[in-house]
Tab-separated table of C-alpha atoms in Angstrom:
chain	number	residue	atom	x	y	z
Q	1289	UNK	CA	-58.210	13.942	16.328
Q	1290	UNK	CA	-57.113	10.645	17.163
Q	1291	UNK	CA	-56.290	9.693	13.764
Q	1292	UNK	CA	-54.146	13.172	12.986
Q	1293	UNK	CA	-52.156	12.011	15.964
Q	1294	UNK	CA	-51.861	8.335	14.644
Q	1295	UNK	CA	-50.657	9.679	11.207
Q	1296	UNK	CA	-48.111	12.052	13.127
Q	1297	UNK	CA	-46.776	9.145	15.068
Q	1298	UNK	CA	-46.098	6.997	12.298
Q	1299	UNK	CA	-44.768	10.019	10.605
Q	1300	UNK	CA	-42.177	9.877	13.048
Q	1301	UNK	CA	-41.645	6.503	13.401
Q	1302	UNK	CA	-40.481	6.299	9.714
Q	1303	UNK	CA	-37.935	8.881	10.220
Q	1304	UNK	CA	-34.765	7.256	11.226
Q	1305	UNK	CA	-33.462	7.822	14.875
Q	1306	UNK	CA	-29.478	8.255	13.232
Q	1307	UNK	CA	-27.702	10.093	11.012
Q	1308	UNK	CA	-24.452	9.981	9.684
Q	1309	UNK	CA	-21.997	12.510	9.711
Q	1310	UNK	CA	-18.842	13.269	6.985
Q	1311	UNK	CA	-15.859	15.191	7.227
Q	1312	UNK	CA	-13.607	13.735	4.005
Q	1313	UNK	CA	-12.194	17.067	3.806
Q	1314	UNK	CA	-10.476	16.395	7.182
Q	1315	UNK	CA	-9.730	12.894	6.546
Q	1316	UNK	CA	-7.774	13.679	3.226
Q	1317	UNK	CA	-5.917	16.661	4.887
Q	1318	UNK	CA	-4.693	14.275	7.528
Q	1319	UNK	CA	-3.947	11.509	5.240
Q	1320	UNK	CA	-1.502	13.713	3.639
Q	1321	UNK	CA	-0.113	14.404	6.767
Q	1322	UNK	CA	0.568	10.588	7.132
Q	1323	UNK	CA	2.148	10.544	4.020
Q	1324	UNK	CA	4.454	13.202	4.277
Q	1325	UNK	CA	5.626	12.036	7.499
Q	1326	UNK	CA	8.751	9.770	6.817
Q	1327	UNK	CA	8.423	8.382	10.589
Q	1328	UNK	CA	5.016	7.423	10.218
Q	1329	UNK	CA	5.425	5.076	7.303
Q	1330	UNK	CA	6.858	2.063	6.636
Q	1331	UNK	CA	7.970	2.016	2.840
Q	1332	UNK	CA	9.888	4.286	1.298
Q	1333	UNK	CA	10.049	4.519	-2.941
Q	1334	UNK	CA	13.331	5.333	-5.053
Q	1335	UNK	CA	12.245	6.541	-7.695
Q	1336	UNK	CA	13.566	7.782	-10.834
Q	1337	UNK	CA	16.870	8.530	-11.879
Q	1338	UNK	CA	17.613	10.792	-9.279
Q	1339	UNK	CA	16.373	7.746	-6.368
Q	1340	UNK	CA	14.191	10.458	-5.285
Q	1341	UNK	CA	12.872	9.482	-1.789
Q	1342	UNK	CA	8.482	9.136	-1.890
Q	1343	UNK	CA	7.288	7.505	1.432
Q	1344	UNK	CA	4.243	5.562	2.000
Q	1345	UNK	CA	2.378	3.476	4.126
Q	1346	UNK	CA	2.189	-0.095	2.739
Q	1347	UNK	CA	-1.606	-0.687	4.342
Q	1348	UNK	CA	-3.235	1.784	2.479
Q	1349	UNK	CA	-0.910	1.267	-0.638
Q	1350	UNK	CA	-2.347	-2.346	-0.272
Q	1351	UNK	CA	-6.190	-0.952	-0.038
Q	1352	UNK	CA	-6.022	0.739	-2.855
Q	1353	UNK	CA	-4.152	-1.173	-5.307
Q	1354	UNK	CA	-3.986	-4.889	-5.578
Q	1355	UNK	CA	-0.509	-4.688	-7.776
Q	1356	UNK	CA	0.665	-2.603	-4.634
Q	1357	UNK	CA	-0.386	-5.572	-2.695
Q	1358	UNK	CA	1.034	-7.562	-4.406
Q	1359	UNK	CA	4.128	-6.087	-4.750
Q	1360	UNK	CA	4.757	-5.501	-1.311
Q	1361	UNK	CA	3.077	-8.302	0.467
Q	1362	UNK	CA	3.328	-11.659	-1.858
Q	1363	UNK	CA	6.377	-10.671	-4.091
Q	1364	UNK	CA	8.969	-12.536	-2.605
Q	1365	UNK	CA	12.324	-13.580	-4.245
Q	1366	UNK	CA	13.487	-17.162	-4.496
Q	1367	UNK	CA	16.090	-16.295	-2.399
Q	1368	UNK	CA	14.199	-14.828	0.407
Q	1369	UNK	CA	11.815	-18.086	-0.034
Q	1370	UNK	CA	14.388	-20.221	0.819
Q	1371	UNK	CA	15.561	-18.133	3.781
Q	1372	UNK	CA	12.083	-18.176	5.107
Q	1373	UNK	CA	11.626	-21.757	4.274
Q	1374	UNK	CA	15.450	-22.613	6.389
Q	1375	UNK	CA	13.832	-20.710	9.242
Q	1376	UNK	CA	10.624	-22.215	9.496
Q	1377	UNK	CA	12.073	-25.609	9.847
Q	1378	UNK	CA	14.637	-24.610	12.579
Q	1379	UNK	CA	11.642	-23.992	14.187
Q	1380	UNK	CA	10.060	-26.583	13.748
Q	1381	UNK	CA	12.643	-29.197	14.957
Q	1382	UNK	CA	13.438	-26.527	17.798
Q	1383	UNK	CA	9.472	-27.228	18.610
Q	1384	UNK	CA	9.966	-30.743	18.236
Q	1385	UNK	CA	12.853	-31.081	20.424
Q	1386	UNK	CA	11.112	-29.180	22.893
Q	1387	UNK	CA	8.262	-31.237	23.592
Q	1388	UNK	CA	10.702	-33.856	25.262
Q	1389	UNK	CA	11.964	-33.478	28.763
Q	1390	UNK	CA	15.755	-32.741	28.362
Q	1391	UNK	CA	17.672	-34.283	31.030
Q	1392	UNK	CA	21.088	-33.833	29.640
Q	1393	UNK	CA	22.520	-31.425	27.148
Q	1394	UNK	CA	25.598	-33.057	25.283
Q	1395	UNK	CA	28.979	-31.275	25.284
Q	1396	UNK	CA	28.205	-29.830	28.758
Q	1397	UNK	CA	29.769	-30.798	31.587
Q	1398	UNK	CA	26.613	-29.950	34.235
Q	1399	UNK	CA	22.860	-31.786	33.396
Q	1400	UNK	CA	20.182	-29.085	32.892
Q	1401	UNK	CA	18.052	-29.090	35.796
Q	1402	UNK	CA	14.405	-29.475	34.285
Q	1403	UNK	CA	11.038	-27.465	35.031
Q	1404	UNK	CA	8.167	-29.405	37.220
Q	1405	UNK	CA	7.073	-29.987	33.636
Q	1406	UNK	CA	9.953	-31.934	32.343
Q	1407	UNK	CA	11.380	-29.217	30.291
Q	1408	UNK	CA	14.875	-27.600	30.570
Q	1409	UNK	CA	14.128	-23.741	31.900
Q	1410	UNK	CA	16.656	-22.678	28.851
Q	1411	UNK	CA	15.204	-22.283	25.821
Q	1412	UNK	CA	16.894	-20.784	22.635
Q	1413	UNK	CA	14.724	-17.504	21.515
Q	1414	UNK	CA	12.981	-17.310	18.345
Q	1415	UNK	CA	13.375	-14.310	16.462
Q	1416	UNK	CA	10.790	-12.062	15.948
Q	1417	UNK	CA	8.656	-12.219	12.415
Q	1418	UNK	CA	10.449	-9.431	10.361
Q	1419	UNK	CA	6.936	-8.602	8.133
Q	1420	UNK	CA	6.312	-4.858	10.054
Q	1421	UNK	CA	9.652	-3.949	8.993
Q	1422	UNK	CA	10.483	-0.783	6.912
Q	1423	UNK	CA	10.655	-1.683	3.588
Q	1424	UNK	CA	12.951	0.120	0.531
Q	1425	UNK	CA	12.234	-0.465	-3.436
Q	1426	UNK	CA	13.256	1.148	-6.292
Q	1427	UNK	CA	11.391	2.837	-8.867
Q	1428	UNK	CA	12.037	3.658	-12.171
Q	1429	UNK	CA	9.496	3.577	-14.222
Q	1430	UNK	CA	7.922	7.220	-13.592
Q	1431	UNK	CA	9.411	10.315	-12.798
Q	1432	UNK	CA	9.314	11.213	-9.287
Q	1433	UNK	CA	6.407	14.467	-9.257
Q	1434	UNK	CA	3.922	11.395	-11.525
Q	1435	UNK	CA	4.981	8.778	-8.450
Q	1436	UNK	CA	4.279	11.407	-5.863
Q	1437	UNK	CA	1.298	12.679	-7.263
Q	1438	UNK	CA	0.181	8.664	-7.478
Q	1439	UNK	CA	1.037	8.262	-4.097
Q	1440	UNK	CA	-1.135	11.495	-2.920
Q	1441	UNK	CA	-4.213	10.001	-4.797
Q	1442	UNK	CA	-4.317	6.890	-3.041
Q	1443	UNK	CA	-3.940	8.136	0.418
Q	1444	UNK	CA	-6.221	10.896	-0.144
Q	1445	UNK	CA	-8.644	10.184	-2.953
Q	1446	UNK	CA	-7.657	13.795	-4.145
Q	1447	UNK	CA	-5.360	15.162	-6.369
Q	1448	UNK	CA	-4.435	17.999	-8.438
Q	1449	UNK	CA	-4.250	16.969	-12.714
Q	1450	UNK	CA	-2.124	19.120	-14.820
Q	1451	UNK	CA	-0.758	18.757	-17.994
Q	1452	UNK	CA	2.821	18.498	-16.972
Q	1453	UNK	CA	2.414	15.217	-15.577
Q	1454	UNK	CA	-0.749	14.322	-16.654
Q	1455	UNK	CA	0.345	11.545	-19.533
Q	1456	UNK	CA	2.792	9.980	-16.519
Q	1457	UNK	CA	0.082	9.957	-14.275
Q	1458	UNK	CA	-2.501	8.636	-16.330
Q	1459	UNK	CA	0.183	5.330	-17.314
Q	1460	UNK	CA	0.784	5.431	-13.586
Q	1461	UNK	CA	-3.003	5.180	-12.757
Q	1462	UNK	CA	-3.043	2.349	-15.569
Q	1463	UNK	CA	-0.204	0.108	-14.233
Q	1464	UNK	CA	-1.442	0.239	-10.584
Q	1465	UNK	CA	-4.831	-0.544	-11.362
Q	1466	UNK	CA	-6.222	2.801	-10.459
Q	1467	UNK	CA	-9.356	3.049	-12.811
Q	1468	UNK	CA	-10.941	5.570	-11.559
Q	1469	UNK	CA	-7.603	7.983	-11.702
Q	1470	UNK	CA	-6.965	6.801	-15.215
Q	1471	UNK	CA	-10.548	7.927	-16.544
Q	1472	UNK	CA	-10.033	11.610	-14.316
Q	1473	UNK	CA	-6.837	11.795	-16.790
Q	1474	UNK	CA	-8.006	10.938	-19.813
Q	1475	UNK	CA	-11.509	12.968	-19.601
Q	1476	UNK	CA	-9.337	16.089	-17.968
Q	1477	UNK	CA	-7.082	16.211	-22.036
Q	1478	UNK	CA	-11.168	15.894	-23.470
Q	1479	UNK	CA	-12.178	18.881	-21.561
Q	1480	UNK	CA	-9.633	20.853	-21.909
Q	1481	UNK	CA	-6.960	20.292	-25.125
Q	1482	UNK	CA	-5.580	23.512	-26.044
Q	1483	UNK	CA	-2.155	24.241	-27.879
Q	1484	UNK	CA	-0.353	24.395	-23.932
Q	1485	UNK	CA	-1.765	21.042	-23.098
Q	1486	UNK	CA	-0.978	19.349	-26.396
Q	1487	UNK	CA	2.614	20.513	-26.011
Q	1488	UNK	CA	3.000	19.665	-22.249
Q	1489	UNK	CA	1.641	15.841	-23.268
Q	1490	UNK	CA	3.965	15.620	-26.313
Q	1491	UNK	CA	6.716	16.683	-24.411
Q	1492	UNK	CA	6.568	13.410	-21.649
Q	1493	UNK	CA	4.891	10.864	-24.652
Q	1494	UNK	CA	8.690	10.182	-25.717
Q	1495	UNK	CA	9.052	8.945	-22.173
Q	1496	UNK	CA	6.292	7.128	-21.341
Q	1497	UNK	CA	5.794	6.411	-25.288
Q	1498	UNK	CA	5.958	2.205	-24.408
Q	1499	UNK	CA	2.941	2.351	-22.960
Q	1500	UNK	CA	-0.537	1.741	-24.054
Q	1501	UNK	CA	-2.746	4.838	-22.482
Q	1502	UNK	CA	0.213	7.028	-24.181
Q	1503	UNK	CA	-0.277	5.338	-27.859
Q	1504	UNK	CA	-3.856	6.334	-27.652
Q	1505	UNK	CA	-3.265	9.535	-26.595
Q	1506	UNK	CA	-1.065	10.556	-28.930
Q	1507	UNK	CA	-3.251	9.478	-31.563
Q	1508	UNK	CA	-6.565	11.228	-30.130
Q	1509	UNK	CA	-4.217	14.432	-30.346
């Protein structure tokens, strides 16, 4: 008897005392809510021809893709290098004057009175860092249902192939790094080629036709 109840208590004992629960159907329902909500993001995508509007949130862009990343977090142009660069080092001598008392301030008639610290109690403000702020780019390499399609797949993991856009997407999925996206594609025209979907993909390979996923394509078909 004893040992019955032994085995039962380390029966129990094994078992874990958690469990984890899912819901990515609710996650990826309200991740497309985020990115169909212009107000809640903070990038917004031109993109084709027509500078059709796609918005997007530049975090999860980021997460997802490390040429998003680096697009929109260390692509910076000389110019705006050299504005950053100007600014830091106004701050910096604004930093170094200000660790001095300042008795007098030249070109005014009345000294500053200083602070029981020695400083002057007027101090220029420093602007705020400008990184949080909405950002705008153009895009015209894909047409804009392939870009919004991409865009849906990232923030939701989820997204619906056909072979309309299927050649764009799969280029799409190639140039942003999306692997996993790129294989769905190219294992969706293996399963199921038929005369529609060979026509659908030969009528978008003359615009996507420079790049390489759309060479091989066209040859497999």
């Amino acid at each position: 008897m004893y040992e019955q109840a032994l085995a039962m208590s380390e029966a129990f004992t094994d078992e874990p005392d958690f469990t984890t629960f899912e819901n990515k159907s609710g996650l990826t329902e309200d991740m497309k809510f985020l990115a169909s909500m212009p107000e809640l993001c903070d990038v917004t995508f031109l993109v084709g021809d027509t500078r059709e509007p796609v918005c997007a949130v530049k975090a999860v862009l980021a997460a997802r893709s490390r040429v998003f990343h680096k697009l929109l977090y260390n692509a910076y142009s000389p110019q705006k290098k050299k504005e950053t660069t100007t600014k830091e080092n106004k701050i910096k001598m604004f930093l170094k004057r200000s660790s001095e008392p300042l008795l007098n301030l030249p070109g005014q008639g009345q000294p500053s009175r200083p602070g029981r610290s020695g400083f002057t109690n007027k101090l220029d403000t420093i602007p705020e860092p400008q990184g949080n702020a909405h950002q705008t780019l153009i895009i015209e390499e894909f047409e804009p249902d392939v870009f919004r399609q991409l865009i849906e797949y990232i923030h939701t993991g989820c997204v619906t192939l056909q072979p309309r856009t299927l050649l764009g997407l799969m280029n799409a999925a190639d140039y942003y790094g999306l692997e996993e996206l790129r294989k769905a594609c190219s294992g969706f025209v293996q399963c199921c080629i038929n005369v529609d979907t060979v026509c659908a993909l030969l009528a978008s390979a003359e615009r996507y036709i420079q790049y390489k996923c759309t060479k091989s394509m066209v040859q497999k078909v």
